[in-house]
Amino acid sequence: MKIIARDIPPRAAWALEQAGVHPLLARLYAARGVRATDELDDGLARLLPPSGEKGLKGIDAAARLLADAMAKNQRLMIVADYDCDGATACAVGVRGLRLLGAQQVDYLVPDRVTDGYGLTPPIARRVAERGADVLITVDNGIASVDGVAEAKALGLTVLVTDHHLPGPALPAADAIVNPNQPGCSFESKNMAGVGVMFYVLLALRAELRARGVFDAATQPKLDPLLTLVALGTVADVVKLDANNRRLVAQGLKRIRTGQMPAGIAALFHAAGRKAPVATTFDFGFALGPRINAAGRLADMTLGIECLLTDNAARAAELASTLDGINRERREIEGGMREQAMLMAESLFQEDEEPPPAISVFDPDFHEGVVGIVASRIKDKLHRPTFVFAASSAPGKEHELKGSGRSIPGFHLRDALDLVAKRHPGVLLKFGGHAMAAGCTVAEEAFEVFEQALAQVAQEWLDAATLTRRIETDGPLAPEYCRADMVDTLHREVWGQGFAPPTFSEEVQIVSQRLVGEAKNHLSIKLMHQGQPMDAIWFGHTEQLPARVLLAFRLDVNEWKGERKVQFLVEGAQV
């Protein structure tokens, strides 16, 4: 564990402060690459334009395709994905197309177990059987060469909207919108699938304006969809570049003022969170997991219906169901995580370093939560990690489905690509991003995969990369340890690539004790620059020395109406 303070460019911090930004925020923004206040302008007018020289490649063709289909009153069918990004993208697509005048819009979401990921030939056939004329993928499709070919052979018009990295060949769709496709000059390569679909709707509205369907005064407002865009963007853990931060900020503003779909409001209630003070944390750790749980253990249709309904009672019922599924997911994950952690730790001696990459499999693992468990192991051991479960799909019982999570400096999809090249046939299929990926292997090929991935990690990773580092914003002045200051920080948009404020300081430990039902959290009383402060380190049980360098975030603990600042410990360097 190494705690490192970020570089804070003094000129940038000074310039932001002179422009009226709070001194602490100016320091935090400067450390994250912000150089001028216009980068902090989250107005809709500042969003990158959908079309034009630096617009999304294929978006104008997509807009024409959809406008033509609507003019002919054709049936539009969205093929979604079974995670929160896919669910929100689907809801944005259905709601947006209906807002813009489409009369026949429906959706279909694959089943994680029986269908697998993406637009497969069987899914294309189901779309055709349901009488669709136009097939639209959201958050998938860029690698669905066979599925698109099948859809085209069945006479369907196909629009692919996606954000994942393409494979060696693009599908032969009628139009493709993906910021990561070759030749696309759109600056935000980090948009989530829901963001891409929102942009397609912006372009479609412009196309309908050009056709005289409506004008600037009569056109439907699409900004109510931004609550869904914000949720999907944060839940998919994409990098929050300037454009994504604007999308998220716009969604948060609407939620805080009560402007949100019934399903979002119901999910806040089910999660015990307060919409008037909504944060990105709520999206990533409260709402997102409840929607994701449907795709992991049940049917993502539940999640999508929750986001689509305008009936408050129906939304409450669906949100309650999703909350129950999420509780079940947590129980399954708890047992699996314990078993998987024991297996991972058995790969090395107590006084040894873990191997450069970790792969574990157990026949009893549930394939719906392998990704979460991989993330937990990766967090604890700081190694690229894959967790596998036996496929539950009929006829695929001898296949293992794996989900992986990575550490900075190790591009997981590229690593899988190299494994596939070195060991042809071992990976039946794979895909993903730098930090998260998935793959399927035959059960008898598991050990070959395990050794091959470890070999790639051995070659690509050095000791510095394999050492867990916590980047912090350095010391925190005591005058900022106030509840109102914590509220100010929480209102900002933080997330992947725009890290939440984390501070570091050497402190004196006054007392410490284990708390919680399982006694697995460390409650600490300490002295911070001469001031007494409470702190808690969740999931940590080892005692700290009398003086220690702590990395911590700020939080407010509310008890009997009193709001008191506390430190949430992220790590310690002795």
Coordinates of C-alpha atoms in Angstrom, one line a residue:
M1 CA 0.0 0.0 0.0
K2 CA 1.4 3.4 -1.0
I3 CA -0.4 6.7 -0.4
I4 CA 0.5 9.3 -2.9
A5 CA -0.6 13.0 -3.0
R6 CA -1.8 14.2 -6.4
D7 CA 0.1 17.0 -8.1
I8 CA -1.9 20.2 -7.7
P9 CA -0.8 22.8 -10.4
P10 CA -0.7 26.0 -8.4
R11 CA -1.4 28.3 -11.3
A12 CA -4.6 26.4 -12.3
A13 CA -5.8 26.3 -8.7
W14 CA -5.1 30.0 -8.3
A15 CA -6.9 30.8 -11.6
L16 CA -10.0 28.9 -10.6
E17 CA -10.0 30.5 -7.2
Q18 CA -9.7 34.0 -8.8
A19 CA -12.7 33.1 -11.0
G20 CA -14.8 32.5 -7.9
V21 CA -14.4 28.8 -7.3
H22 CA -14.3 27.8 -3.6
P23 CA -10.6 27.5 -2.6
L24 CA -10.9 23.8 -1.7
L25 CA -12.9 23.0 -4.8
A26 CA -10.3 25.0 -6.9
R27 CA -7.6 22.8 -5.5
L28 CA -9.5 19.6 -6.1
Y29 CA -10.5 20.5 -9.7
A30 CA -6.9 21.6 -10.6
A31 CA -5.6 18.3 -9.4
R32 CA -8.1 16.6 -11.8
G33 CA -6.9 18.5 -14.8
V34 CA -9.4 21.3 -14.9
R35 CA -7.7 24.5 -16.0
A36 CA -10.6 27.0 -16.5
T37 CA -14.1 27.6 -15.2
D38 CA -15.7 27.0 -18.6
E39 CA -14.8 23.3 -18.1
L40 CA -17.0 23.4 -15.0
D41 CA -20.0 24.8 -17.0
D42 CA -22.5 22.0 -16.9
G43 CA -25.1 23.7 -19.0
L44 CA -26.9 21.8 -21.8
A45 CA -25.5 24.3 -24.4
R46 CA -22.0 23.1 -23.5
L47 CA -22.7 19.4 -24.5
L48 CA -20.6 18.2 -27.5
P49 CA -22.8 18.5 -30.6
P50 CA -24.1 15.2 -32.0
S51 CA -23.4 16.0 -35.7
G52 CA -20.9 18.0 -37.7
E53 CA -17.2 17.7 -38.2
K54 CA -16.5 16.4 -34.7
G55 CA -19.9 14.7 -34.2
L56 CA -20.6 11.0 -33.9
K57 CA -19.9 9.0 -37.0
G58 CA -23.0 7.5 -38.5
I59 CA -25.4 9.6 -36.4
D60 CA -27.0 11.4 -39.3
A61 CA -27.6 8.2 -41.2
A62 CA -29.1 6.8 -38.0
A63 CA -31.4 9.8 -37.7
R64 CA -32.6 9.5 -41.3
L65 CA -33.1 5.8 -40.9
L66 CA -35.4 6.3 -37.8
A67 CA -37.2 9.3 -39.3
D68 CA -38.0 7.3 -42.5
A69 CA -39.2 4.4 -40.4
M70 CA -41.4 6.7 -38.3
A71 CA -42.8 8.3 -41.5
K72 CA -43.9 4.8 -42.7
N73 CA -45.2 3.9 -39.2
Q74 CA -42.8 0.9 -39.1
R75 CA -42.4 -1.2 -36.0
L76 CA -39.2 -0.4 -34.0
M77 CA -37.7 -3.0 -31.7
I78 CA -34.9 -2.2 -29.2
V79 CA -32.6 -5.0 -28.2
A80 CA -31.2 -4.1 -24.8
D81 CA -28.5 -5.4 -22.5
Y82 CA -29.0 -6.9 -19.0
D83 CA -27.0 -4.4 -17.0
C84 CA -28.0 -0.9 -15.7
D85 CA -26.5 0.9 -18.7
G86 CA -28.4 -1.4 -21.1
A87 CA -31.7 -1.0 -19.1
T88 CA -31.4 2.8 -18.9
A89 CA -30.4 3.0 -22.6
C90 CA -33.5 0.9 -23.5
A91 CA -35.8 3.1 -21.3
V92 CA -34.3 6.3 -22.9
G93 CA -34.8 4.8 -26.4
V94 CA -38.4 3.7 -25.8
R95 CA -39.4 7.0 -24.0
G96 CA -37.5 9.2 -26.5
L97 CA -38.8 7.6 -29.6
R98 CA -42.4 7.8 -28.3
L99 CA -41.8 11.5 -27.4
L100 CA -40.7 12.2 -30.9
G101 CA -43.7 10.6 -32.4
A102 CA -43.0 6.9 -33.0
Q103 CA -46.2 5.0 -32.8
Q104 CA -44.8 1.4 -32.5
V105 CA -41.9 1.0 -30.2
D106 CA -41.1 -2.2 -28.2
Y107 CA -38.1 -3.8 -26.7
L108 CA -36.5 -7.2 -26.0
V109 CA -33.8 -7.9 -23.5
P110 CA -31.7 -11.1 -23.7
D111 CA -31.5 -13.4 -20.8
R112 CA -28.0 -13.5 -19.2
V113 CA -28.1 -17.3 -18.8
T114 CA -29.9 -18.7 -21.9
D115 CA -29.1 -16.0 -24.5
G116 CA -25.7 -14.7 -23.5
Y117 CA -24.5 -11.2 -24.4
G118 CA -25.4 -9.1 -27.4
L119 CA -27.5 -9.5 -30.6
T120 CA -27.2 -13.2 -31.4
P121 CA -28.8 -14.9 -34.4
P122 CA -31.6 -16.5 -32.2
I123 CA -32.3 -13.0 -30.8
A124 CA -32.5 -11.6 -34.3
R125 CA -35.0 -14.3 -35.2
R126 CA -37.2 -13.5 -32.2
V127 CA -37.2 -9.8 -33.2
A128 CA -38.4 -10.8 -36.7
E129 CA -41.0 -13.2 -35.3
R130 CA -42.5 -10.4 -33.2
G131 CA -43.1 -8.4 -36.4
A132 CA -40.5 -5.7 -36.1
D133 CA -39.3 -3.8 -39.2
V134 CA -36.3 -2.0 -37.5
L135 CA -33.9 -3.5 -35.0
I136 CA -32.1 -1.1 -32.7
T137 CA -29.3 -2.3 -30.4
V138 CA -28.4 -0.3 -27.3
D139 CA -25.3 -0.9 -25.3
N140 CA -24.4 -3.9 -27.5
G141 CA -24.1 -4.9 -31.2
I142 CA -20.7 -3.6 -32.2
A143 CA -19.3 -7.2 -32.0
S144 CA -22.5 -8.9 -33.2
V145 CA -21.4 -9.7 -36.7
D146 CA -23.4 -12.9 -37.0
G147 CA -26.5 -11.5 -35.2
V148 CA -26.7 -8.5 -37.5
A149 CA -26.1 -10.7 -40.6
E150 CA -29.1 -12.9 -39.5
A151 CA -31.3 -9.8 -38.9
K152 CA -30.4 -8.5 -42.4
A153 CA -31.1 -11.9 -44.0
L154 CA -34.6 -11.7 -42.3
G155 CA -35.3 -8.4 -44.0
L156 CA -34.8 -6.2 -40.9
T157 CA -33.3 -2.7 -41.0
V158 CA -30.5 -2.6 -38.3
L159 CA -29.2 0.3 -36.3
V160 CA -26.4 -0.5 -33.9
T161 CA -25.8 2.0 -31.0
D162 CA -23.0 0.9 -28.7
H163 CA -19.9 2.2 -26.9
H164 CA -17.9 -1.0 -26.5
L165 CA -14.6 -1.5 -28.4
P166 CA -15.2 -3.1 -31.8
G167 CA -13.6 -6.4 -32.9
P168 CA -11.6 -7.0 -36.0
A169 CA -14.7 -6.7 -38.2
L170 CA -17.7 -4.4 -37.9
P171 CA -21.3 -5.8 -38.3
A172 CA -23.0 -5.0 -41.7
A173 CA -25.7 -2.8 -40.1
D174 CA -27.5 -0.1 -42.0
A175 CA -26.1 2.5 -39.5
I176 CA -23.6 2.3 -36.6
V177 CA -23.3 4.9 -33.9
N178 CA -20.4 4.2 -31.5
P179 CA -17.7 6.8 -30.5
N180 CA -15.2 4.0 -30.5
Q181 CA -15.7 2.8 -34.0
P182 CA -12.9 3.4 -36.5
G183 CA -13.0 6.9 -38.1
C184 CA -15.2 8.5 -35.4
S185 CA -13.8 11.9 -34.4
F186 CA -16.2 12.5 -31.5
E187 CA -14.1 13.7 -28.5
S188 CA -15.9 11.8 -25.8
K189 CA -14.8 8.2 -26.3
N190 CA -16.1 7.4 -22.8
M191 CA -19.9 7.8 -23.3
A192 CA -21.9 5.0 -21.9
G193 CA -24.5 3.1 -24.0
V194 CA -27.3 5.3 -22.6
G195 CA -25.4 8.4 -23.6
V196 CA -25.0 7.2 -27.2
M197 CA -28.8 6.5 -27.4
F198 CA -29.6 10.0 -26.0
Y199 CA -27.4 11.5 -28.7
V200 CA -29.1 9.5 -31.4
L201 CA -32.4 11.0 -30.2
L202 CA -30.9 14.5 -30.3
A203 CA -29.9 13.9 -34.0
L204 CA -33.3 12.4 -34.8
R205 CA -35.1 15.4 -33.3
A206 CA -32.9 17.7 -35.5
E207 CA -33.8 15.5 -38.6
L208 CA -37.5 15.7 -37.8
R209 CA -37.2 19.5 -37.5
A210 CA -35.5 19.7 -40.9
R211 CA -38.4 17.7 -42.3
G212 CA -40.9 20.1 -40.9
V213 CA -42.5 17.6 -38.4
F214 CA -42.1 20.3 -35.8
D215 CA -40.0 23.5 -35.2
A216 CA -37.8 24.8 -32.4
A217 CA -40.9 26.0 -30.5
T218 CA -43.0 22.9 -30.8
Q219 CA -40.4 20.2 -30.6
P220 CA -40.6 17.8 -27.7
K221 CA -38.1 18.3 -24.8
L222 CA -35.7 15.5 -24.4
D223 CA -34.0 16.8 -21.2
P224 CA -36.3 14.8 -18.9
L225 CA -34.4 11.7 -20.1
L226 CA -31.2 13.0 -18.6
T227 CA -32.1 11.5 -15.2
L228 CA -31.9 8.1 -16.9
V229 CA -28.7 9.1 -18.8
A230 CA -27.0 10.1 -15.5
L231 CA -27.9 6.9 -13.7
G232 CA -26.7 4.6 -16.5
T233 CA -23.5 6.6 -17.1
V234 CA -22.4 6.4 -13.4
A235 CA -23.6 2.8 -12.9
D236 CA -21.5 1.7 -15.9
V237 CA -18.4 3.2 -14.3
V238 CA -17.3 4.9 -17.5
K239 CA -14.8 7.7 -17.3
L240 CA -16.4 11.0 -16.3
D241 CA -14.8 13.3 -18.8
A242 CA -16.2 16.8 -19.2
N243 CA -19.1 15.8 -21.5
N244 CA -20.1 12.8 -19.3
R245 CA -19.9 15.1 -16.2
R246 CA -22.3 17.5 -17.8
L247 CA -24.8 14.7 -18.6
V248 CA -24.6 13.5 -15.0
A249 CA -24.9 17.0 -13.5
Q250 CA -28.0 17.7 -15.6
G251 CA -29.6 14.5 -14.4
L252 CA -28.8 15.1 -10.8
K253 CA -30.2 18.7 -10.9
R254 CA -33.5 17.3 -12.1
I255 CA -33.7 14.6 -9.5
R256 CA -32.9 17.0 -6.7
T257 CA -35.8 19.2 -7.8
G258 CA -38.2 16.2 -8.0
Q259 CA -38.2 16.0 -11.8
M260 CA -37.8 12.3 -12.5
P261 CA -39.6 9.3 -13.7
A262 CA -41.8 7.4 -11.2
G263 CA -39.4 4.5 -11.2
I264 CA -36.3 6.6 -10.2
A265 CA -38.3 8.1 -7.3
A266 CA -39.4 4.7 -6.2
L267 CA -35.9 3.3 -6.3
F268 CA -34.7 6.2 -4.1
H269 CA -37.4 5.3 -1.6
A270 CA -36.7 1.5 -1.8
A271 CA -33.0 2.2 -1.2
G272 CA -33.6 4.5 1.7
R273 CA -31.9 7.4 -0.1
K274 CA -33.0 11.0 -0.3
A275 CA -33.6 12.4 -3.8
P276 CA -33.4 16.1 -2.8
V277 CA -29.7 15.5 -1.9
A278 CA -29.0 12.9 -4.6
T279 CA -25.3 12.2 -5.4
T280 CA -23.4 10.1 -7.9
F281 CA -22.9 7.7 -4.9
D282 CA -26.6 7.0 -5.0
F283 CA -26.4 6.0 -8.7
G284 CA -23.4 3.8 -8.3
F285 CA -24.2 2.1 -4.9
A286 CA -27.9 2.3 -4.4
L287 CA -30.0 2.6 -7.6
G288 CA -27.6 0.9 -10.0
P289 CA -27.1 -2.3 -8.0
R290 CA -30.9 -2.7 -7.6
I291 CA -31.4 -2.5 -11.4
N292 CA -28.4 -4.7 -12.1
A293 CA -29.7 -7.4 -9.7
A294 CA -32.6 -8.1 -12.0
G295 CA -30.2 -8.9 -14.8
R296 CA -28.0 -11.0 -12.6
L297 CA -30.7 -13.2 -10.9
A298 CA -34.0 -12.7 -12.6
D299 CA -35.2 -10.8 -15.7
M300 CA -34.0 -7.3 -16.7
T301 CA -37.5 -6.7 -18.0
L302 CA -38.3 -5.9 -14.3
G303 CA -35.7 -3.1 -14.3
I304 CA -36.7 -1.7 -17.6
E305 CA -40.4 -1.7 -16.7
C306 CA -39.6 0.1 -13.5
L307 CA -37.9 2.9 -15.5
L308 CA -40.6 3.0 -18.1
T309 CA -43.8 3.2 -16.0
D310 CA -45.4 6.5 -15.2
N311 CA -47.7 4.9 -12.6
A312 CA -46.3 5.6 -9.1
A313 CA -48.0 2.6 -7.5
R314 CA -46.6 0.3 -10.2
A315 CA -43.2 1.8 -9.9
A316 CA -43.2 1.3 -6.1
E317 CA -44.2 -2.4 -6.6
L318 CA -41.4 -2.9 -9.1
A319 CA -38.8 -1.1 -7.0
S320 CA -39.7 -3.2 -4.0
T321 CA -39.3 -6.4 -6.1
L322 CA -35.9 -5.1 -7.3
D323 CA -34.9 -4.4 -3.8
G324 CA -35.8 -7.9 -2.7
I325 CA -33.8 -9.4 -5.6
N326 CA -30.8 -7.2 -4.6
R327 CA -31.0 -8.6 -1.1
E328 CA -30.9 -12.1 -2.5
R329 CA -28.0 -11.1 -4.7
R330 CA -26.1 -9.8 -1.6
E331 CA -26.6 -13.1 0.2
I332 CA -25.4 -15.2 -2.8
E333 CA -22.5 -12.8 -3.3
G334 CA -21.5 -13.0 0.4
G335 CA -21.1 -16.8 0.4
M336 CA -19.4 -16.8 -3.0
R337 CA -17.0 -14.0 -2.1
E338 CA -15.9 -15.9 1.0
Q339 CA -15.3 -19.1 -0.9
A340 CA -13.6 -17.3 -3.9
M341 CA -11.3 -15.3 -1.5
L342 CA -10.2 -18.5 0.2
M343 CA -9.5 -20.1 -3.2
A344 CA -7.5 -17.0 -4.3
E345 CA -5.5 -16.8 -1.1
S346 CA -4.7 -20.5 -1.4
L347 CA -2.7 -19.7 -4.6
F348 CA 0.1 -18.2 -2.5
Q349 CA 1.7 -18.5 0.9
E350 CA 1.0 -15.9 3.7
D351 CA 4.4 -14.4 3.4
E352 CA 4.4 -14.3 -0.4
E353 CA 3.0 -11.9 -2.9
P354 CA -0.1 -13.0 -4.8
P355 CA 0.4 -14.2 -8.4
P356 CA 0.3 -11.5 -11.1
A357 CA -3.2 -12.5 -12.1
I358 CA -5.9 -14.5 -10.4
S359 CA -8.5 -16.9 -11.9
V360 CA -10.9 -19.0 -9.7
F361 CA -13.7 -21.4 -10.5
D362 CA -16.1 -23.4 -8.4
P363 CA -19.0 -25.5 -9.8
D364 CA -21.3 -24.0 -7.2
F365 CA -20.7 -20.3 -8.2
H366 CA -23.6 -18.3 -9.6
E367 CA -22.8 -16.8 -13.0
G368 CA -25.0 -13.7 -12.2
V369 CA -22.6 -12.4 -9.6
V370 CA -19.1 -13.5 -10.8
G371 CA -18.3 -9.9 -11.8
I372 CA -19.0 -8.5 -8.4
V373 CA -17.0 -11.2 -6.7
A374 CA -14.1 -10.6 -9.1
S375 CA -14.2 -6.9 -8.2
R376 CA -14.0 -7.7 -4.4
I377 CA -11.0 -10.0 -4.9
K378 CA -9.3 -7.4 -7.1
D379 CA -9.9 -4.7 -4.5
K380 CA -8.4 -6.8 -1.7
L381 CA -5.4 -8.3 -3.5
H382 CA -4.8 -5.7 -6.1
R383 CA -4.5 -8.1 -9.0
P384 CA -6.4 -8.6 -12.3
T385 CA -9.0 -11.2 -11.3
F386 CA -11.4 -13.5 -13.2
V387 CA -14.1 -15.5 -11.5
F388 CA -15.8 -18.3 -13.4
A389 CA -19.1 -20.1 -13.0
A390 CA -20.5 -23.1 -14.9
S391 CA -23.0 -22.0 -17.6
S392 CA -26.6 -22.7 -16.8
A393 CA -27.6 -22.4 -20.5
P394 CA -29.1 -25.6 -22.0
G395 CA -26.5 -27.5 -23.9
K396 CA -23.7 -25.3 -22.5
E397 CA -23.1 -27.1 -19.2
H398 CA -19.4 -27.8 -20.0
E399 CA -18.7 -24.1 -20.6
L400 CA -17.5 -21.7 -18.0
K401 CA -18.6 -18.0 -18.1
G402 CA -16.1 -15.7 -16.5
S403 CA -16.1 -12.0 -15.5
G404 CA -12.9 -10.1 -14.9
R405 CA -11.9 -6.8 -13.2
S406 CA -8.5 -5.2 -13.6
I407 CA -6.1 -2.8 -12.0
P408 CA -4.7 0.4 -13.5
G409 CA -2.0 -0.4 -16.1
F410 CA -3.5 -3.7 -17.2
H411 CA -5.9 -3.6 -20.2
L412 CA -8.1 -6.6 -19.6
R413 CA -9.7 -6.9 -23.1
D414 CA -6.2 -6.6 -24.8
A415 CA -4.9 -9.2 -22.4
L416 CA -7.7 -11.6 -23.4
D417 CA -7.0 -10.8 -27.1
L418 CA -3.4 -11.9 -26.6
V419 CA -4.4 -15.1 -24.7
A420 CA -6.7 -15.9 -27.7
K421 CA -3.9 -15.4 -30.2
R422 CA -1.4 -17.5 -28.2
H423 CA -3.9 -20.3 -27.4
P424 CA -6.4 -20.6 -30.3
G425 CA -9.6 -22.2 -29.2
V426 CA -9.3 -21.6 -25.5
L427 CA -11.5 -18.6 -25.5
L428 CA -14.8 -19.4 -27.0
K429 CA -15.7 -15.7 -26.9
F430 CA -14.6 -12.6 -25.1
G431 CA -15.1 -8.8 -25.0
G432 CA -15.1 -5.8 -22.7
H433 CA -13.0 -2.8 -21.7
A434 CA -9.7 -2.0 -20.1
M435 CA -11.0 -2.5 -16.5
A436 CA -13.8 -5.0 -17.0
A437 CA -14.2 -7.9 -19.4
G438 CA -16.0 -11.2 -19.9
C439 CA -15.1 -14.5 -21.6
T440 CA -16.3 -18.0 -22.1
V441 CA -14.0 -21.1 -21.9
A442 CA -14.5 -24.8 -22.0
E443 CA -14.3 -26.3 -18.6
E444 CA -11.3 -28.5 -19.5
A445 CA -9.5 -25.3 -20.8
F446 CA -9.7 -23.5 -17.5
E447 CA -6.2 -24.3 -16.3
V448 CA -4.7 -23.3 -19.7
F449 CA -6.6 -19.9 -19.4
E450 CA -5.4 -19.4 -15.8
Q451 CA -1.8 -19.9 -16.7
A452 CA -2.0 -17.9 -20.0
L453 CA -3.5 -14.9 -18.3
A454 CA -1.0 -15.1 -15.5
Q455 CA 1.8 -15.2 -18.1
V456 CA 0.5 -12.1 -19.8
A457 CA 0.2 -10.3 -16.5
Q458 CA 3.8 -11.4 -15.6
E459 CA 5.0 -9.8 -18.8
W460 CA 3.0 -6.6 -18.6
L461 CA 3.0 -5.7 -14.9
D462 CA 6.0 -4.5 -12.9
A463 CA 6.4 -4.2 -9.1
A464 CA 5.2 -0.6 -9.1
T465 CA 2.0 -1.4 -10.9
L466 CA 1.4 -4.4 -8.6
T467 CA 1.6 -2.2 -5.6
R468 CA -1.7 -0.7 -4.6
R469 CA -1.6 3.0 -4.7
I470 CA -4.1 5.4 -3.3
E471 CA -4.0 8.9 -4.9
T472 CA -5.1 11.6 -2.5
D473 CA -5.5 15.3 -2.4
G474 CA -3.0 15.7 0.4
P475 CA -3.7 17.3 3.8
L476 CA -7.0 18.8 4.8
A477 CA -7.2 22.1 6.7
P478 CA -9.3 21.6 9.9
E479 CA -11.6 24.5 9.0
Y480 CA -13.0 22.4 6.1
C481 CA -14.1 19.6 8.5
R482 CA -17.6 21.0 8.6
A483 CA -20.9 19.4 7.7
D484 CA -21.8 22.2 5.2
M485 CA -18.5 21.7 3.5
V486 CA -19.1 18.0 3.2
D487 CA -22.5 18.8 1.7
T488 CA -20.8 21.1 -0.9
L489 CA -18.4 18.3 -1.9
H490 CA -21.1 15.7 -2.2
R491 CA -23.1 17.9 -4.5
E492 CA -20.3 17.9 -7.1
V493 CA -20.0 15.2 -9.8
W494 CA -17.4 12.6 -8.9
G495 CA -16.7 9.2 -10.3
Q496 CA -14.5 7.1 -12.6
G497 CA -11.7 9.2 -13.9
F498 CA -12.8 12.2 -11.8
A499 CA -12.1 10.7 -8.4
P500 CA -14.0 11.7 -5.2
P501 CA -12.0 13.9 -2.9
T502 CA -9.7 11.7 -0.7
F503 CA -7.3 13.3 1.7
S504 CA -4.2 12.0 3.5
E505 CA -2.5 13.0 6.7
E506 CA -0.4 11.6 9.5
V507 CA -2.7 11.3 12.5
Q508 CA -2.5 10.2 16.1
I509 CA -4.7 7.2 17.0
V510 CA -6.4 7.8 20.4
S511 CA -8.6 4.6 20.5
Q512 CA -9.9 1.9 18.2
R513 CA -12.4 -0.9 18.4
L514 CA -14.2 -3.4 16.2
V515 CA -17.9 -2.7 15.6
G516 CA -20.8 -4.1 13.5
E517 CA -22.7 -7.4 13.9
A518 CA -19.7 -9.4 12.5
K519 CA -17.2 -7.1 14.2
N520 CA -15.6 -6.4 10.8
H521 CA -15.4 -2.6 10.9
L522 CA -12.8 -0.6 12.7
S523 CA -14.2 2.4 14.6
I524 CA -11.4 4.9 15.4
K525 CA -11.0 8.1 17.5
L526 CA -8.0 10.2 16.4
M527 CA -6.4 13.6 16.6
H528 CA -6.3 15.5 13.3
Q529 CA -4.1 18.6 13.5
G530 CA -4.9 18.9 17.2
Q531 CA -8.7 18.4 16.7
P532 CA -10.5 15.2 17.9
M533 CA -12.2 13.3 15.0
D534 CA -14.2 10.1 14.6
A535 CA -13.3 7.7 11.8
I536 CA -14.5 4.4 10.5
W537 CA -12.7 1.8 8.3
F538 CA -15.3 -0.5 6.8
G539 CA -14.3 -4.1 6.3
H540 CA -11.0 -3.7 8.1
T541 CA -10.1 -5.5 11.4
E542 CA -6.4 -5.0 11.9
Q543 CA -5.4 -2.5 14.6
L544 CA -3.5 0.6 13.7
P545 CA -0.3 1.9 15.3
A546 CA -0.3 5.0 17.5
R547 CA 0.8 7.3 14.5
V548 CA -0.2 6.4 11.0
L549 CA -0.6 8.0 7.5
L550 CA -4.3 7.7 6.7
A551 CA -6.1 8.2 3.4
F552 CA -9.7 9.2 4.1
R553 CA -12.8 10.7 2.6
L554 CA -15.2 13.0 4.4
D555 CA -18.7 12.0 5.4
V556 CA -21.5 13.2 7.8
N557 CA -22.8 10.9 10.5
E558 CA -26.4 11.9 11.5
W559 CA -27.5 10.7 15.0
K560 CA -30.6 12.0 16.8
G561 CA -30.7 15.2 14.7
E562 CA -27.0 16.0 15.1
R563 CA -24.8 16.1 12.1
K564 CA -21.2 15.3 12.8
V565 CA -18.2 15.0 10.3
Q566 CA -16.4 11.7 10.3
F567 CA -13.5 10.3 8.2
L568 CA -14.2 7.3 6.0
V569 CA -10.8 5.5 5.9
E570 CA -9.6 4.3 2.5
G571 CA -6.2 3.0 3.5
A572 CA -3.2 3.3 5.8
Q573 CA 0.5 3.5 5.2
V574 CA 2.6 2.6 8.3

